Structures are given as structure tokens and as C-alpha cells.
Amino acid sequence: RGQNLEITILSTWGDRHYVGLAGIEIFDQYGNLLTLHDPYTQIEASPSSVNELEGYGSDPRTVDKLMDGVNDTCDDLHVWLAPFTSG
């Protein structure tokens, strides 16, 4: 059983400066959708969000949104956005 899952994003869909995702679904060996007890402490990203940039600080597009169960959306309250640097 895995305890850590690492995802490396190698490119974006055209934006040279930002990467975003609406959600991630993880399933167990029986095909059941896994849920996290506390996404705020169980998910990390580097950089974590656009809130690390100067001029930001309260942007709702944080990494915990990847596991909030709302994946088919463009709503800023349910997506993750972070600065992207290639390489």
C-alpha cells in the first residue's frame, strides 16, 4: 500500500506562467474512490498556489481544492492554480 503519491507536471496547456487543475481522483484496489480526512494537511504542492506570488495572499485556488470532489468545474472556489516553471 502506498502512502505517498507524487505527481510531476512537466508542461501546461499553453500558459507559460501558470498551471492549474480542477481535481484529482484516487481509487483503491477495489475501484472505490478514496477521500482524504484533512486535505489541508495531506496534500502538498511546490509552489503551493499563486498565493506565494507578490500581490496575492487570499486567492481561493489552493491545492486542497484538488480533492474537494468538485472536478467538472471552472469555478475558482474549486480549482488549484500555481506558478509554473519548466524544468
mmCIF file of N, CA and C in Angstrom:
data_model
loop_
_atom_site.group_PDB
_atom_site.id
_atom_site.type_symbol
_atom_site.label_atom_id
_atom_site.label_comp_id
_atom_site.label_asym_id
_atom_site.label_seq_id
_atom_site.Cartn_x
_atom_site.Cartn_y
_atom_site.Cartn_z
ATOM 1 N N ARG A 1 0.829 -1.183 0.000
ATOM 2 C CA ARG A 1 0.000 0.000 0.000
ATOM 3 C C ARG A 1 0.871 1.243 0.000
ATOM 4 N N GLY A 2 0.538 2.149 -0.894
ATOM 5 C CA GLY A 2 1.287 3.391 -0.971
ATOM 6 C C GLY A 2 0.830 4.387 0.080
ATOM 7 N N GLN A 3 1.758 5.194 0.518
ATOM 8 C CA GLN A 3 1.418 6.241 1.460
ATOM 9 C C GLN A 3 1.685 7.619 0.881
ATOM 10 N N ASN A 4 2.479 7.655 -0.177
ATOM 11 C CA ASN A 4 2.785 8.919 -0.831
ATOM 12 C C ASN A 4 2.582 8.754 -2.327
ATOM 13 N N LEU A 5 1.978 9.745 -2.933
ATOM 14 C CA LEU A 5 1.804 9.792 -4.372
ATOM 15 C C LEU A 5 2.392 11.106 -4.837
ATOM 16 N N GLU A 6 3.359 11.039 -5.727
ATOM 17 C CA GLU A 6 3.998 12.247 -6.235
ATOM 18 C C GLU A 6 3.641 12.403 -7.703
ATOM 19 N N ILE A 7 3.161 13.580 -8.061
ATOM 20 C CA ILE A 7 2.810 13.901 -9.434
ATOM 21 C C ILE A 7 3.710 15.039 -9.892
ATOM 22 N N THR A 8 4.392 14.837 -11.001
ATOM 23 C CA THR A 8 5.253 15.867 -11.567
ATOM 24 C C THR A 8 4.585 16.414 -12.819
ATOM 25 N N ILE A 9 4.348 17.691 -12.850
ATOM 26 C CA ILE A 9 3.722 18.340 -14.006
ATOM 27 C C ILE A 9 4.837 18.887 -14.882
ATOM 28 N N LEU A 10 4.917 18.369 -16.099
ATOM 29 C CA LEU A 10 6.012 18.715 -16.997
ATOM 30 C C LEU A 10 5.703 19.874 -17.927
ATOM 31 N N SER A 11 4.424 20.114 -18.184
ATOM 32 C CA SER A 11 4.064 21.207 -19.078
ATOM 33 C C SER A 11 2.633 21.645 -18.787
ATOM 34 N N THR A 12 2.247 22.731 -19.413
ATOM 35 C CA THR A 12 0.890 23.252 -19.256
ATOM 36 C C THR A 12 0.175 23.147 -20.597
ATOM 37 N N TRP A 13 -1.055 23.595 -20.642
ATOM 38 C CA TRP A 13 -1.819 23.603 -21.890
ATOM 39 C C TRP A 13 -1.655 24.924 -22.614
ATOM 40 N N GLY A 14 -0.504 25.528 -22.508
ATOM 41 C CA GLY A 14 -0.231 26.728 -23.284
ATOM 42 C C GLY A 14 0.153 27.950 -22.480
ATOM 43 N N ASP A 15 -0.229 28.024 -21.219
ATOM 44 C CA ASP A 15 0.163 29.169 -20.407
ATOM 45 C C ASP A 15 1.572 28.928 -19.891
ATOM 46 N N ARG A 16 2.485 29.805 -20.229
ATOM 47 C CA ARG A 16 3.892 29.615 -19.840
ATOM 48 C C ARG A 16 4.134 29.885 -18.364
ATOM 49 N N HIS A 17 3.209 30.560 -17.692
ATOM 50 C CA HIS A 17 3.468 31.023 -16.339
ATOM 51 C C HIS A 17 2.660 30.333 -15.236
ATOM 52 N N TYR A 18 1.565 29.668 -15.602
ATOM 53 C CA TYR A 18 0.687 29.081 -14.583
ATOM 54 C C TYR A 18 0.243 27.678 -14.982
ATOM 55 N N VAL A 19 -0.021 26.873 -13.957
ATOM 56 C CA VAL A 19 -0.607 25.552 -14.146
ATOM 57 C C VAL A 19 -1.789 25.433 -13.196
ATOM 58 N N GLY A 20 -2.827 24.765 -13.662
ATOM 59 C CA GLY A 20 -3.999 24.594 -12.814
ATOM 60 C C GLY A 20 -4.671 23.257 -13.067
ATOM 61 N N LEU A 21 -5.360 22.784 -12.064
ATOM 62 C CA LEU A 21 -6.127 21.543 -12.159
ATOM 63 C C LEU A 21 -7.441 21.731 -11.412
ATOM 64 N N ALA A 22 -8.479 21.047 -11.895
ATOM 65 C CA ALA A 22 -9.765 21.108 -11.222
ATOM 66 C C ALA A 22 -9.916 19.999 -10.194
ATOM 67 N N GLY A 23 -9.175 18.915 -10.329
ATOM 68 C CA GLY A 23 -9.296 17.844 -9.350
ATOM 69 C C GLY A 23 -8.454 16.637 -9.680
ATOM 70 N N ILE A 24 -8.276 15.809 -8.679
ATOM 71 C CA ILE A 24 -7.592 14.528 -8.815
ATOM 72 C C ILE A 24 -8.458 13.489 -8.121
ATOM 73 N N GLU A 25 -8.654 12.361 -8.777
ATOM 74 C CA GLU A 25 -9.386 11.257 -8.160
ATOM 75 C C GLU A 25 -8.428 10.085 -7.987
ATOM 76 N N ILE A 26 -8.425 9.503 -6.798
ATOM 77 C CA ILE A 26 -7.557 8.368 -6.480
ATOM 78 C C ILE A 26 -8.458 7.219 -6.030
ATOM 79 N N PHE A 27 -8.223 6.050 -6.602
ATOM 80 C CA PHE A 27 -9.062 4.889 -6.323
ATOM 81 C C PHE A 27 -8.251 3.795 -5.649
ATOM 82 N N ASP A 28 -8.907 3.003 -4.789
ATOM 83 C CA ASP A 28 -8.234 1.875 -4.144
ATOM 84 C C ASP A 28 -8.245 0.661 -5.072
ATOM 85 N N GLN A 29 -7.698 -0.443 -4.594
ATOM 86 C CA GLN A 29 -7.562 -1.647 -5.405
ATOM 87 C C GLN A 29 -8.903 -2.258 -5.802
ATOM 88 N N TYR A 30 -9.984 -1.832 -5.175
ATOM 89 C CA TYR A 30 -11.318 -2.340 -5.486
ATOM 90 C C TYR A 30 -12.121 -1.381 -6.367
ATOM 91 N N GLY A 31 -11.500 -0.267 -6.740
ATOM 92 C CA GLY A 31 -12.176 0.718 -7.575
ATOM 93 C C GLY A 31 -12.990 1.733 -6.813
ATOM 94 N N ASN A 32 -12.825 1.767 -5.498
ATOM 95 C CA ASN A 32 -13.540 2.738 -4.673
ATOM 96 C C ASN A 32 -12.773 4.052 -4.610
ATOM 97 N N LEU A 33 -13.494 5.134 -4.742
ATOM 98 C CA LEU A 33 -12.885 6.454 -4.664
ATOM 99 C C LEU A 33 -12.401 6.712 -3.240
ATOM 100 N N LEU A 34 -11.140 7.111 -3.107
ATOM 101 C CA LEU A 34 -10.582 7.428 -1.793
ATOM 102 C C LEU A 34 -10.864 8.891 -1.452
ATOM 103 N N THR A 35 -11.103 9.155 -0.199
ATOM 104 C CA THR A 35 -11.264 10.519 0.279
ATOM 105 C C THR A 35 -10.205 10.784 1.339
ATOM 106 N N LEU A 36 -9.822 12.025 1.449
ATOM 107 C CA LEU A 36 -8.845 12.414 2.459
ATOM 108 C C LEU A 36 -9.570 12.964 3.677
ATOM 109 N N HIS A 37 -9.040 12.662 4.833
ATOM 110 C CA HIS A 37 -9.638 13.149 6.072
ATOM 111 C C HIS A 37 -9.398 14.644 6.263
ATOM 112 N N ASP A 38 -8.211 15.108 5.876
ATOM 113 C CA ASP A 38 -7.854 16.517 6.050
ATOM 114 C C ASP A 38 -6.962 16.974 4.894
ATOM 115 N N PRO A 39 -7.564 17.354 3.753
ATOM 116 C CA PRO A 39 -6.769 17.753 2.592
ATOM 117 C C PRO A 39 -5.789 18.890 2.870
ATOM 118 N N TYR A 40 -6.110 19.753 3.833
ATOM 119 C CA TYR A 40 -5.217 20.875 4.141
ATOM 120 C C TYR A 40 -3.851 20.391 4.615
ATOM 121 N N THR A 41 -3.801 19.240 5.289
ATOM 122 C CA THR A 41 -2.535 18.727 5.785
ATOM 123 C C THR A 41 -2.027 17.526 4.990
ATOM 124 N N GLN A 42 -2.875 16.935 4.159
ATOM 125 C CA GLN A 42 -2.492 15.720 3.453
ATOM 126 C C GLN A 42 -2.043 15.954 2.014
ATOM 127 N N ILE A 43 -2.190 17.161 1.502
ATOM 128 C CA ILE A 43 -1.769 17.479 0.135
ATOM 129 C C ILE A 43 -0.752 18.603 0.180
ATOM 130 N N GLU A 44 0.327 18.432 -0.573
ATOM 131 C CA GLU A 44 1.349 19.468 -0.697
ATOM 132 C C GLU A 44 1.611 19.737 -2.167
ATOM 133 N N ALA A 45 2.020 20.946 -2.465
ATOM 134 C CA ALA A 45 2.463 21.306 -3.804
ATOM 135 C C ALA A 45 3.576 22.323 -3.666
ATOM 136 N N SER A 46 4.452 22.311 -4.632
ATOM 137 C CA SER A 46 5.554 23.269 -4.611
ATOM 138 C C SER A 46 5.723 23.847 -6.021
ATOM 139 N N PRO A 47 5.351 25.113 -6.189
ATOM 140 C CA PRO A 47 4.756 26.039 -5.234
ATOM 141 C C PRO A 47 3.314 25.645 -4.921
ATOM 142 N N SER A 48 2.847 26.050 -3.770
ATOM 143 C CA SER A 48 1.539 25.599 -3.307
ATOM 144 C C SER A 48 0.374 26.257 -4.044
ATOM 145 N N SER A 49 0.514 27.513 -4.409
ATOM 146 C CA SER A 49 -0.543 28.233 -5.130
ATOM 147 C C SER A 49 -0.006 29.593 -5.567
ATOM 148 N N VAL A 50 -0.857 30.358 -6.236
ATOM 149 C CA VAL A 50 -0.453 31.709 -6.631
ATOM 150 C C VAL A 50 -0.296 32.622 -5.420
ATOM 151 N N ASN A 51 -0.760 32.187 -4.267
ATOM 152 C CA ASN A 51 -0.614 32.996 -3.060
ATOM 153 C C ASN A 51 0.841 33.183 -2.653
ATOM 154 N N GLU A 52 1.743 32.424 -3.247
ATOM 155 C CA GLU A 52 3.171 32.610 -2.975
ATOM 156 C C GLU A 52 3.754 33.785 -3.752
ATOM 157 N N LEU A 53 3.003 34.297 -4.722
ATOM 158 C CA LEU A 53 3.475 35.416 -5.528
ATOM 159 C C LEU A 53 3.170 36.744 -4.847
ATOM 160 N N GLU A 54 4.013 37.719 -5.102
ATOM 161 C CA GLU A 54 3.783 39.060 -4.571
ATOM 162 C C GLU A 54 2.468 39.598 -5.129
ATOM 163 N N GLY A 55 1.679 40.202 -4.296
ATOM 164 C CA GLY A 55 0.404 40.759 -4.723
ATOM 165 C C GLY A 55 -0.768 39.814 -4.519
ATOM 166 N N TYR A 56 -0.477 38.569 -4.180
ATOM 167 C CA TYR A 56 -1.525 37.596 -3.871
ATOM 168 C C TYR A 56 -1.471 37.297 -2.377
ATOM 169 N N GLY A 57 -2.415 36.554 -1.888
ATOM 170 C CA GLY A 57 -2.406 36.205 -0.482
ATOM 171 C C GLY A 57 -3.712 35.590 -0.030
ATOM 172 N N SER A 58 -4.790 35.907 -0.738
ATOM 173 C CA SER A 58 -6.079 35.341 -0.352
ATOM 174 C C SER A 58 -6.795 34.714 -1.545
ATOM 175 N N ASP A 59 -6.040 34.304 -2.546
ATOM 176 C CA ASP A 59 -6.626 33.656 -3.715
ATOM 177 C C ASP A 59 -7.179 32.286 -3.300
ATOM 178 N N PRO A 60 -8.408 31.952 -3.671
ATOM 179 C CA PRO A 60 -9.020 30.700 -3.227
ATOM 180 C C PRO A 60 -8.523 29.460 -3.955
ATOM 181 N N ARG A 61 -7.741 29.610 -5.004
ATOM 182 C CA ARG A 61 -7.337 28.468 -5.838
ATOM 183 C C ARG A 61 -6.130 27.749 -5.230
ATOM 184 N N THR A 62 -6.373 27.067 -4.115
ATOM 185 C CA THR A 62 -5.329 26.405 -3.344
ATOM 186 C C THR A 62 -5.332 24.895 -3.567
ATOM 187 N N VAL A 63 -4.237 24.242 -3.209
ATOM 188 C CA VAL A 63 -4.017 22.835 -3.527
ATOM 189 C C VAL A 63 -5.033 21.888 -2.879
ATOM 190 N N ASP A 64 -5.613 22.259 -1.772
ATOM 191 C CA ASP A 64 -6.613 21.398 -1.140
ATOM 192 C C ASP A 64 -7.838 21.194 -2.025
ATOM 193 N N LYS A 65 -8.068 22.115 -2.967
ATOM 194 C CA LYS A 65 -9.221 22.004 -3.865
ATOM 195 C C LYS A 65 -9.115 20.799 -4.795
ATOM 196 N N LEU A 66 -7.928 20.242 -4.959
ATOM 197 C CA LEU A 66 -7.755 19.081 -5.842
ATOM 198 C C LEU A 66 -8.552 17.873 -5.379
ATOM 199 N N MET A 67 -8.866 17.808 -4.097
ATOM 200 C CA MET A 67 -9.583 16.657 -3.557
ATOM 201 C C MET A 67 -10.920 17.044 -2.937
ATOM 202 N N ASP A 68 -11.530 18.154 -3.389
ATOM 203 C CA ASP A 68 -12.807 18.559 -2.790
ATOM 204 C C ASP A 68 -14.017 17.900 -3.450
ATOM 205 N N GLY A 69 -13.776 17.078 -4.479
ATOM 206 C CA GLY A 69 -14.855 16.331 -5.118
ATOM 207 C C GLY A 69 -15.606 17.082 -6.196
ATOM 208 N N VAL A 70 -15.253 18.339 -6.427
ATOM 209 C CA VAL A 70 -15.892 19.130 -7.487
ATOM 210 C C VAL A 70 -14.882 19.256 -8.617
ATOM 211 N N ASN A 71 -14.924 18.301 -9.543
ATOM 212 C CA ASN A 71 -13.874 18.217 -10.559
ATOM 213 C C ASN A 71 -14.277 18.753 -11.929
ATOM 214 N N ASP A 72 -15.545 18.765 -12.246
ATOM 215 C CA ASP A 72 -16.017 19.227 -13.548
ATOM 216 C C ASP A 72 -16.503 20.663 -13.398
ATOM 217 N N THR A 73 -15.550 21.598 -13.302
ATOM 218 C CA THR A 73 -15.894 22.980 -12.982
ATOM 219 C C THR A 73 -14.842 23.951 -13.500
ATOM 220 N N CYS A 74 -15.240 25.184 -13.630
ATOM 221 C CA CYS A 74 -14.326 26.306 -13.887
ATOM 222 C C CYS A 74 -14.423 27.314 -12.743
ATOM 223 N N ASP A 75 -15.127 26.948 -11.683
ATOM 224 C CA ASP A 75 -15.341 27.812 -10.524
ATOM 225 C C ASP A 75 -14.041 27.943 -9.732
ATOM 226 N N ASP A 76 -13.574 29.168 -9.548
ATOM 227 C CA ASP A 76 -12.329 29.416 -8.820
ATOM 228 C C ASP A 76 -12.329 28.839 -7.407
ATOM 229 N N LEU A 77 -13.496 28.625 -6.835
ATOM 230 C CA LEU A 77 -13.568 28.093 -5.474
ATOM 231 C C LEU A 77 -13.299 26.592 -5.417
ATOM 232 N N HIS A 78 -13.139 25.953 -6.582
ATOM 233 C CA HIS A 78 -12.939 24.506 -6.618
ATOM 234 C C HIS A 78 -11.783 24.082 -7.516
ATOM 235 N N VAL A 79 -10.833 24.969 -7.780
ATOM 236 C CA VAL A 79 -9.674 24.625 -8.611
ATOM 237 C C VAL A 79 -8.384 25.065 -7.931
ATOM 238 N N TRP A 80 -7.282 24.549 -8.445
ATOM 239 C CA TRP A 80 -5.943 24.894 -7.967
ATOM 240 C C TRP A 80 -5.206 25.631 -9.070
ATOM 241 N N LEU A 81 -4.495 26.671 -8.728
ATOM 242 C CA LEU A 81 -3.672 27.435 -9.683
ATOM 243 C C LEU A 81 -2.356 27.753 -9.005
ATOM 244 N N ALA A 82 -1.257 27.515 -9.735
ATOM 245 C CA ALA A 82 0.074 27.779 -9.174
ATOM 246 C C ALA A 82 1.005 28.295 -10.259
ATOM 247 N N PRO A 83 2.027 29.032 -9.861
ATOM 248 C CA PRO A 83 3.043 29.445 -10.818
ATOM 249 C C PRO A 83 3.725 28.209 -11.399
ATOM 250 N N PHE A 84 4.076 28.274 -12.674
ATOM 251 C CA PHE A 84 4.738 27.159 -13.339
ATOM 252 C C PHE A 84 6.095 27.595 -13.852
ATOM 253 N N THR A 85 7.091 26.763 -13.602
ATOM 254 C CA THR A 85 8.427 26.958 -14.149
ATOM 255 C C THR A 85 8.855 25.662 -14.793
ATOM 256 N N SER A 86 9.166 25.676 -16.059
ATOM 257 C CA SER A 86 9.595 24.477 -16.766
ATOM 258 C C SER A 86 10.968 24.032 -16.294
ATOM 259 N N GLY A 87 11.090 22.714 -16.120
ATOM 260 C CA GLY A 87 12.393 22.151 -15.760
ATOM 261 C C GLY A 87 12.591 22.027 -14.373
#
